[in-house]
Amino acid sequence: MNQTQQTAITQPILQALQGLRKTDEALQATVNQLHLALNVSCCLLVRPGAGQVIISQATPKTDLFADTHCLQSHFQLQLTEGDAVVCDRLDTILSPEIQQFIQTSEIGATVIVPLVCHQSYLGEISLYQCNRPRQWTAAELDLVQLAAKYMAIALYQTKLHKRLEQAEQTEIALRESEERKQTEIALRRREQEFRALVEHSPDVIARFDRDLRHLYINPAVTQATGLLPACLIGRTNREVWGSQNTIAMWERSLRDVFSTGQSKTIEFEFSTPVGTKYHQSRLVPEFDSQGKVEFVLTVCRDVSALKQVESALRQSEEQFRQLAENIGEVFWITSSNRSQLIYVSPAYEMIWGRSCESLYANSQTWIESIHPEDREHVANLVQEQELQDWETEYRVVRPDQTVRWIRDRAFPIRDELGEVYRFAGIAEDITLRKQAEQESKLLQTMTQAILESEDFHSALQVALQKVCEATTWAIGEAWVPNAEKSVLECSPVWYSKVEGLTEFRTISREFVFPLGVGLPGRVWAAKYPEWCRDVSTEASNVYLRAKLALNAGLKAALGIPIVANDRVLAVLVFYMFEAREEDQRLIELISASAELGLFIQRKQAEGEIRKSLLKERELNRLKSDFISMVSHEFRTPLSSIVLSAELLETYGQRCTEEKRQIYFRRIQNSTQRITQLLENVLFLGQSESGRLEFNPQLVNLGHFCQNLVEELQPDEGSQHSIAYISQGNGEQVYMDEKLLQHIFGNLLCNAIKYSPKGGVIRFELLTQVEEAVFKVQDTGIGIPLVDQLKLFEPFHRATNVEKIGGTGLGLSIVKQCVDLHRGQIAVQSEVGVGTTFTVRLPLGQSVGR
Ligand code: ADP
């Protein structure tokens, strides 16, 4: 026996022992190796208990070797003792059975080794040599012994494994049977509990088979229908109740659950011997092991009481809904934190101009719809009054930009524990009330302000300002008919919320609007307001100042007439900086101010009365001034006359001729001054009483002037002289000589009087085709510029007259006389240099009043 043979024989078994190979396979491999190594006819492994035979053989006579048990039986004793049988010649064995076996199998020699391990007999390994006897060598026998040893170990291990497995299986089986027992007990207990529950359940619980028959129904059915369960078991509902509508629905639902395997809930009304009942039923499928619906379990609850409550609730809800949906106010309900809108009545759509759906979708749109100026106040209020009632007024801006006033009241709704779980509110449209309030407030402030204002124009100013302050109008101007009522003129008053409209204002003031022309003119003619969406885009024949408005950025405009006694006192025109569609509400509001026409008219009348009162007071003052002045003016020349006359009387004989002439001239001059003064006073009297007349007659201007110069020519000793210069023909003209006398008498007298240092007075006459131009020029004290402006007002005297006497009447008389001639008078003067008066009088017969 060499090493290689040993390894070949032991290798498979070792592998099997390590679990790397199956035991049977390893045994077969070992048998094969033995057969090969010992070159026997057959090698046989017999496992008696298992009845298993493993064979390796060279001959085809398989069945013969399989039938070797006679040999084993023969050597039974020896083998069970654990001893190997080594037989070189089988024919020496006298057993007739064996002899017969040898005959058929032709076996000549054999070795049989028992496989024993730990006192367990596990089989034998047998080697057979056919056709001849064989002497087994010790090496061969060792090899067989080795193989037998290994095989025994392998078989023992297999036996152990089997035993272990068996033990395990037994254990499992034992355990399983214990568990099953426990489960059954639990199941039974649960079934009892379940049955107790079901039997005592107030709900009717039933189980139906596929024929819709009751397999089970609990006693609750008696309470619900008056029938005992026994009356129903094994029957369908149709068999019990006949063909009510409900039964058909019930059957349909059961079949549905059987076919779909889906649970369902149904509600139905059901006539029973104990009255009509409302039931709610849950139908649940029960599946068999194949997943097919085998039964349907139904749980039926009597909801009649619930139904009654529900129906009462529905009724009250319906009543609430009818109320909420038919009132003009918006009724709303929100969650306690107001994040969710639960209900809003349809009036919301009317007032807010938005759909209820949009509010349900996003309750934030409510706060967003509030006018920006009111939003913060409302948001704060809602936040602060977390658990309280609140009430407020605010404006909402509708999608078309119109504004509505809302009065909103909210109340918390509490649950039985007193916790606020909802908020309900009522919002009403108070726009009309607000408008009326606003109108009356505006009217009130305006009336007050107008009554307090000084005159017509300041009353207009107040109207413009108050309207702009109360509305979105930025600018207001007023147009007033002129004295002849032929055109509208721009009132000096206006109101603007902004600065920088100087150009618009300055140029506007030069405009006049005839009746029906331009926006003010049209309002004047129609006595009706006119709205213009955007004046800057209007044609210039519709709105005359379109370009101006464009430059100033003015857009929408509104013209409002102020009417009193059917007469338009003024047209107010308002502007704003954005284009705006006609807003009837705004027109109405402002038209309210036009109602103030009567007040404004009163102001106008008051103004006139005040003016005439002032005039009268002024006149009275003037009269007393006049009297004191005139008496003073008379006194000077009179005392001069008296003095000169006394001198003449006393010294007339004794004084020189020259002296006498001086006294006479003084008397003459003083008389002339008195005459002039008297004439002036007379003239004034006539003018006051309206008796002043213009009587033009043919006058030879040249003669008239010459005579006048001669009359006034100072005497020879005087430092003064008058130089008369005339040009042109046409000296025969139609003029009022008396008035000419007043004009030039006064002018020449003044020229002499206000030239205290003497000098030449130039008196020029230039007769032209249509007018006569007169100039009276002196080199006297001159007239300061400030006084030149008031020169022709009665009693006005320049500041530089000092002691030179006078009444201040002359020039006012001159002016009246020039006016009567429809002429003009102008003055040119410089203080300390001299003065020139230029009088232009038209020629011809057409002159006069
Ligand atoms: P009076 O009686 O004061 O001269 P008038 O009406 O004639 O009244 O003149 C009014 C005022 O005009 C005078 O008081 C004087 O101040 C001024 N005035 C008139 N004529 C002259 C003149 N030629 N030179 C300077 N001042 C004159």
Coordinates of N, CA, C and O in Angstrom, one line a residue, residues 112-169:
I112 N -14.2 -9.2 3.7 CA -15.4 -8.4 4.2 C -14.9 -7.8 5.5 O -14.5 -8.5 6.4
V113 N -15.0 -6.5 5.5 CA -14.6 -5.7 6.7 C -15.8 -5.0 7.3 O -16.5 -4.3 6.5
P114 N -16.1 -5.2 8.6 CA -17.3 -4.5 9.1 C -17.0 -3.0 9.4 O -15.8 -2.7 9.6
L115 N -17.9 -2.2 9.2 CA -17.8 -0.7 9.4 C -18.4 -0.4 10.8 O -19.6 -0.4 11.0
V116 N -17.4 -0.3 11.8 CA -17.9 0.0 13.2 C -17.3 1.3 13.7 O -16.1 1.5 13.4
C117 N -18.1 2.0 14.3 CA -17.6 3.3 14.9 C -18.4 3.5 16.2 O -19.6 3.5 16.2
H118 N -17.6 3.8 17.3 CA -18.3 4.0 18.6 C -19.3 2.9 18.9 O -20.5 3.2 19.2
Q119 N -18.9 1.6 18.7 CA -19.8 0.5 18.9 C -21.0 0.4 18.1 O -22.0 -0.3 18.3
S120 N -21.0 1.2 17.1 CA -22.2 1.2 16.2 C -21.8 0.4 14.9 O -20.8 0.6 14.3
Y121 N -22.6 -0.6 14.6 CA -22.4 -1.4 13.4 C -23.0 -0.7 12.3 O -24.3 -0.5 12.2
L122 N -22.2 -0.3 11.3 CA -22.8 0.6 10.3 C -22.8 0.0 8.9 O -23.3 0.6 8.0
G123 N -22.3 -1.3 8.8 CA -22.3 -2.0 7.5 C -21.0 -2.7 7.2 O -20.2 -2.9 8.1
E124 N -20.9 -3.1 6.0 CA -19.6 -3.8 5.6 C -19.1 -3.3 4.3 O -19.9 -2.9 3.5
I125 N -17.8 -3.5 4.2 CA -17.2 -3.2 2.8 C -16.7 -4.6 2.4 O -16.0 -5.3 3.1
S126 N -17.1 -5.0 1.2 CA -16.7 -6.4 0.7 C -16.0 -6.2 -0.6 O -16.4 -5.4 -1.5
L127 N -14.9 -7.1 -0.7 CA -14.2 -7.1 -2.0 C -14.3 -8.5 -2.6 O -14.1 -9.5 -1.8
Y128 N -14.5 -8.7 -3.8 CA -14.7 -10.0 -4.4 C -13.7 -10.2 -5.6 O -13.6 -9.3 -6.4
Q129 N -13.1 -11.4 -5.6 CA -12.3 -11.8 -6.7 C -13.0 -12.9 -7.4 O -13.3 -14.0 -6.9
C130 N -13.4 -12.8 -8.7 CA -14.1 -13.8 -9.4 C -13.1 -14.8 -10.1 O -11.9 -14.4 -10.3
N131 N -13.6 -16.0 -10.4 CA -13.0 -16.9 -11.3 C -11.7 -17.6 -10.6 O -11.2 -18.5 -11.2
R132 N -11.2 -17.1 -9.6 CA -10.0 -17.7 -9.0 C -9.9 -17.4 -7.5 O -10.5 -16.5 -7.1
P133 N -9.2 -18.2 -6.8 CA -8.9 -17.9 -5.5 C -7.8 -16.8 -5.4 O -7.2 -16.5 -6.5
R134 N -7.7 -16.1 -4.4 CA -6.7 -15.0 -4.3 C -6.2 -14.9 -2.9 O -7.0 -14.9 -1.9
Q135 N -4.9 -14.8 -2.9 CA -4.3 -14.6 -1.6 C -4.1 -13.1 -1.3 O -3.4 -12.4 -2.0
W136 N -4.9 -12.7 -0.3 CA -4.8 -11.2 0.0 C -3.6 -10.9 0.7 O -3.2 -11.6 1.7
T137 N -2.9 -9.9 0.3 CA -1.6 -9.5 1.0 C -2.0 -8.6 2.2 O -3.1 -8.1 2.2
A138 N -1.0 -8.5 3.1 CA -1.2 -7.7 4.3 C -1.5 -6.2 3.9 O -2.3 -5.5 4.4
A139 N -0.7 -5.8 2.9 CA -0.9 -4.4 2.4 C -2.3 -4.1 1.9 O -2.9 -3.1 2.2
E140 N -2.7 -5.2 1.1 CA -4.1 -5.0 0.6 C -5.1 -4.9 1.7 O -6.0 -4.1 1.7
L141 N -4.9 -5.8 2.7 CA -5.8 -5.8 3.8 C -5.8 -4.5 4.6 O -6.8 -4.0 5.0
D142 N -4.6 -4.0 4.8 CA -4.4 -2.7 5.5 C -5.2 -1.6 4.8 O -5.9 -0.7 5.4
L143 N -5.1 -1.6 3.5 CA -5.8 -0.6 2.7 C -7.3 -0.7 2.9 O -8.0 0.3 3.1
V144 N -7.7 -2.0 2.8 CA -9.2 -2.1 3.0 C -9.6 -1.7 4.4 O -10.6 -1.0 4.6
Q145 N -8.8 -2.1 5.4 CA -9.1 -1.6 6.8 C -9.1 -0.1 6.9 O -10.0 0.4 7.5
L146 N -8.1 0.5 6.3 CA -8.1 2.0 6.3 C -9.4 2.6 5.7 O -10.0 3.5 6.3
A147 N -9.7 2.0 4.5 CA -10.9 2.5 3.9 C -12.1 2.3 4.8 O -13.0 3.2 4.9
A148 N -12.2 1.1 5.4 CA -13.3 0.8 6.2 C -13.4 1.8 7.4 O -14.5 2.2 7.8
K149 N -12.2 2.1 8.0 CA -12.2 3.0 9.1 C -12.8 4.4 8.7 O -13.7 4.9 9.4
Y150 N -12.3 4.8 7.6 CA -12.7 6.2 7.2 C -14.2 6.2 6.9 O -15.0 7.1 7.2
M151 N -14.6 5.1 6.2 CA -16.1 5.0 5.8 C -17.0 4.9 7.0 O -18.0 5.6 7.0
A152 N -16.5 4.2 8.0 CA -17.3 4.0 9.2 C -17.4 5.4 9.9 O -18.5 5.8 10.3
I153 N -16.3 6.1 9.9 CA -16.4 7.5 10.5 C -17.5 8.4 9.7 O -18.3 9.0 10.3
A154 N -17.3 8.3 8.4 CA -18.3 9.1 7.6 C -19.7 8.7 7.8 O -20.6 9.5 8.0
L155 N -19.9 7.3 7.9 CA -21.3 6.9 8.1 C -21.8 7.2 9.5 O -22.9 7.6 9.6
Y156 N -20.9 7.2 10.4 CA -21.3 7.5 11.8 C -21.7 9.0 11.9 O -22.7 9.4 12.5
Q157 N -20.9 9.8 11.2 CA -21.2 11.2 11.2 C -22.6 11.4 10.5 O -23.4 12.2 11.1
T158 N -22.8 10.7 9.4 CA -24.1 10.8 8.7 C -25.2 10.4 9.7 O -26.3 11.1 9.8
K159 N -25.0 9.3 10.4 CA -26.0 8.8 11.3 C -26.3 9.9 12.4 O -27.4 10.2 12.7
L160 N -25.1 10.5 12.9 CA -25.3 11.5 13.9 C -26.2 12.7 13.4 O -27.1 13.2 14.0
H161 N -25.8 13.1 12.2 CA -26.5 14.2 11.6 C -28.0 13.9 11.5 O -28.8 14.7 11.8
K162 N -28.2 12.7 11.0 CA -29.7 12.3 10.8 C -30.4 12.4 12.1 O -31.5 12.9 12.3
R163 N -29.7 11.8 13.2 CA -30.3 11.8 14.5 C -30.6 13.2 15.0 O -31.7 13.5 15.5
L164 N -29.6 14.1 14.7 CA -29.7 15.5 15.2 C -30.9 16.1 14.5 O -31.8 16.8 15.1
E165 N -31.0 15.9 13.2 CA -32.1 16.4 12.4 C -33.4 16.0 12.9 O -34.4 16.7 13.1
Q166 N -33.4 14.7 13.2 CA -34.7 14.1 13.7 C -35.1 14.8 15.0 O -36.2 15.1 15.2
A167 N -34.0 14.9 15.9 CA -34.3 15.5 17.2 C -34.8 16.9 17.0 O -35.8 17.3 17.6
E168 N -34.2 17.6 16.1 CA -34.7 19.0 15.8 C -36.1 19.0 15.4 O -36.9 19.8 15.8
Q169 N -36.4 18.1 14.4 CA -37.7 18.1 13.8 C -38.7 17.8 14.9 O -39.8 18.4 15.0

